[in-house]
XYZ file of C-alpha atoms in Angstrom:
180
model
C 11.854 -153.145 -12.850
C 10.642 -155.157 -9.700
C 13.497 -154.819 -7.695
C 13.091 -151.189 -8.117
C 9.920 -150.543 -7.126
C 10.722 -153.245 -4.118
C 13.366 -150.723 -2.838
C 10.620 -147.650 -3.547
C 8.382 -149.424 -1.055
C 10.819 -150.457 1.549
C 11.899 -146.504 1.820
C 8.734 -144.973 1.474
C 8.396 -147.307 4.578
C 11.074 -146.669 6.077
C 10.104 -142.690 5.633
C 6.698 -143.513 6.721
C 8.093 -145.567 10.142
C 10.428 -142.637 10.931
C 7.646 -139.843 10.267
C 5.360 -141.480 12.688
C 8.061 -142.352 15.048
C 8.737 -138.338 15.317
C 5.001 -137.280 15.801
C 4.810 -140.120 18.302
C 7.884 -138.504 19.680
C 5.880 -135.142 19.289
C 3.027 -135.708 21.073
C 4.356 -137.328 23.855
C 6.599 -134.017 24.806
C 2.996 -131.964 24.017
C 1.943 -134.408 26.745
C 4.784 -133.555 28.915
C 3.892 -130.080 29.067
C 0.348 -130.462 29.413
C 1.861 -132.674 33.034
C 4.037 -129.811 33.766
C 1.972 -127.230 33.403
C -0.903 -128.445 35.203
C 1.867 -129.367 38.223
C 3.470 -126.306 38.092
C -0.744 -124.502 38.175
C -1.177 -126.415 41.376
C 2.500 -125.385 43.067
C 1.610 -121.860 41.859
C -2.037 -122.413 43.646
C -0.582 -124.051 46.619
C 2.173 -121.034 47.171
C -0.722 -117.980 46.704
C -3.032 -120.142 49.183
C -0.303 -120.897 51.864
C 0.592 -116.693 51.558
C -3.268 -115.717 51.506
C -3.717 -118.368 54.898
C -0.602 -116.373 56.313
C -1.104 -113.100 55.707
C -5.331 -114.350 57.276
C -3.478 -115.966 60.262
C -3.030 -112.627 62.662
C 0.450 -113.752 62.685
C 2.083 -110.582 60.692
C 1.626 -106.270 61.337
C -0.996 -105.369 59.241
C 0.770 -103.731 56.379
C 2.692 -106.928 55.595
C -0.736 -109.165 55.681
C -2.426 -106.348 53.106
C 0.569 -107.211 50.644
C 0.774 -110.033 51.024
C -3.092 -111.172 50.671
C -3.405 -108.767 47.914
C -0.924 -110.088 45.975
C -1.881 -113.748 46.404
C -5.531 -112.750 45.824
C -3.889 -110.818 42.119
C -1.729 -114.041 41.624
C -5.094 -116.332 42.087
C -7.586 -114.780 40.032
C -5.012 -113.387 37.186
C -6.006 -114.116 33.477
C -3.823 -116.724 31.884
C -2.643 -113.429 29.403
C -1.498 -111.853 33.167
C -0.636 -114.532 35.456
C 3.102 -114.229 34.510
C 3.307 -110.985 36.054
C 0.803 -111.400 39.162
C 2.990 -114.603 40.130
C 6.264 -112.320 39.845
C 4.501 -109.329 41.976
C 3.586 -112.041 44.640
C 7.183 -113.082 44.918
C 8.660 -109.825 45.049
C 6.164 -109.538 47.548
C 7.268 -113.106 49.396
C 10.645 -111.575 49.323
C 9.765 -107.836 50.561
C 7.905 -108.954 53.606
C 10.244 -112.128 54.617
C 13.659 -110.199 53.427
C 14.583 -110.248 56.585
C 15.521 -113.325 59.385
C 13.575 -111.849 61.900
C 10.736 -112.267 60.192
C 10.265 -114.989 59.864
C 10.952 -115.675 64.033
C 8.222 -113.786 64.660
C 6.009 -115.392 62.404
C 7.596 -119.261 63.404
C 7.328 -118.380 67.464
C 3.442 -117.352 67.145
C 0.817 -120.047 67.572
C 0.665 -121.897 64.193
C 3.669 -120.547 63.162
C 5.710 -123.189 62.786
C 4.026 -124.776 60.763
C 2.287 -121.995 58.532
C 5.850 -120.828 57.898
C 7.092 -124.566 57.140
C 4.205 -125.199 54.666
C 5.247 -121.588 52.762
C 8.604 -122.498 52.761
C 7.774 -126.205 51.047
C 5.093 -123.523 48.492
C 8.021 -121.081 47.501
C 10.719 -124.116 46.878
C 8.828 -125.838 44.666
C 7.835 -123.072 42.087
C 10.272 -122.649 40.878
C 11.758 -126.451 40.101
C 7.722 -127.009 38.795
C 8.873 -124.368 36.344
C 11.760 -125.100 35.363
C 10.336 -128.744 34.680
C 8.033 -126.929 32.298
C 10.366 -124.930 30.474
C 12.237 -127.361 29.686
C 9.381 -129.832 28.574
C 9.062 -126.621 26.045
C 12.166 -125.751 25.070
C 12.355 -129.368 23.892
C 9.351 -129.811 21.776
C 10.429 -126.125 20.380
C 14.034 -127.737 19.586
C 11.490 -130.679 17.655
C 9.164 -128.661 16.256
C 12.009 -126.163 14.420
C 13.484 -129.092 12.207
C 12.380 -129.222 8.979
C 10.519 -132.688 8.338
C 8.286 -131.334 11.159
C 7.049 -128.353 9.658
C 6.965 -129.804 6.242
C 4.882 -132.717 6.970
C 3.171 -131.070 9.924
C 3.940 -133.120 12.004
C 2.659 -131.214 14.605
C -0.852 -131.196 13.642
C -2.765 -128.159 15.198
C -1.182 -127.883 18.559
C -0.274 -124.699 19.178
C 2.984 -124.019 20.068
C 4.084 -124.312 23.310
C 5.480 -120.980 25.058
C 7.799 -120.988 28.469
C 6.171 -119.627 31.952
C 8.426 -116.583 32.396
C 8.335 -115.446 36.010
C 10.074 -113.723 39.192
C 9.965 -117.153 40.978
C 13.366 -116.010 43.277
C 12.745 -117.293 47.135
C 13.015 -114.845 49.585
C 16.455 -115.023 51.602
C 14.906 -115.779 54.927
C 12.663 -118.358 54.080
C 15.737 -119.928 51.749
C 17.996 -120.031 53.959
C 15.877 -122.269 56.487
C 16.148 -126.020 57.240
C 12.102 -126.939 55.940
């Protein structure tokens, strides 16, 4: 009788230890999502800021300046529910303006244009990486949260179900071909 109780206690302890480890893993994944989202937000803000600076610098023609400025402004001011759409529209505006290499060359030849083009190229390249890191963390957390043990024992607590950030983040061809 005593040995049975000891084995039951050991089994319950092992199960509790495993559930505690799983909850800790899930908590670390949620922290990773938060950090990746903050990094993504920073890169999106940087891209919009650099785009607005370039649009107001007088380096671009007026139509391109207005298009980029309005798209960047909309991306910076977008509410959370509309953020993915606004960021996608900024990507499309950047592709429309910088579809041709001569446009990038014209920016580079203007005073201060080399630095502006370099900053924009770096900002545009970092957004897809930051989004990929965020979405990978979301995917890992979702996979763990789908397990029965997580649902049955409510190991996720009251944390919201993680959502991926889906947007068009394709770089403009003329910027992607250039070294930064």
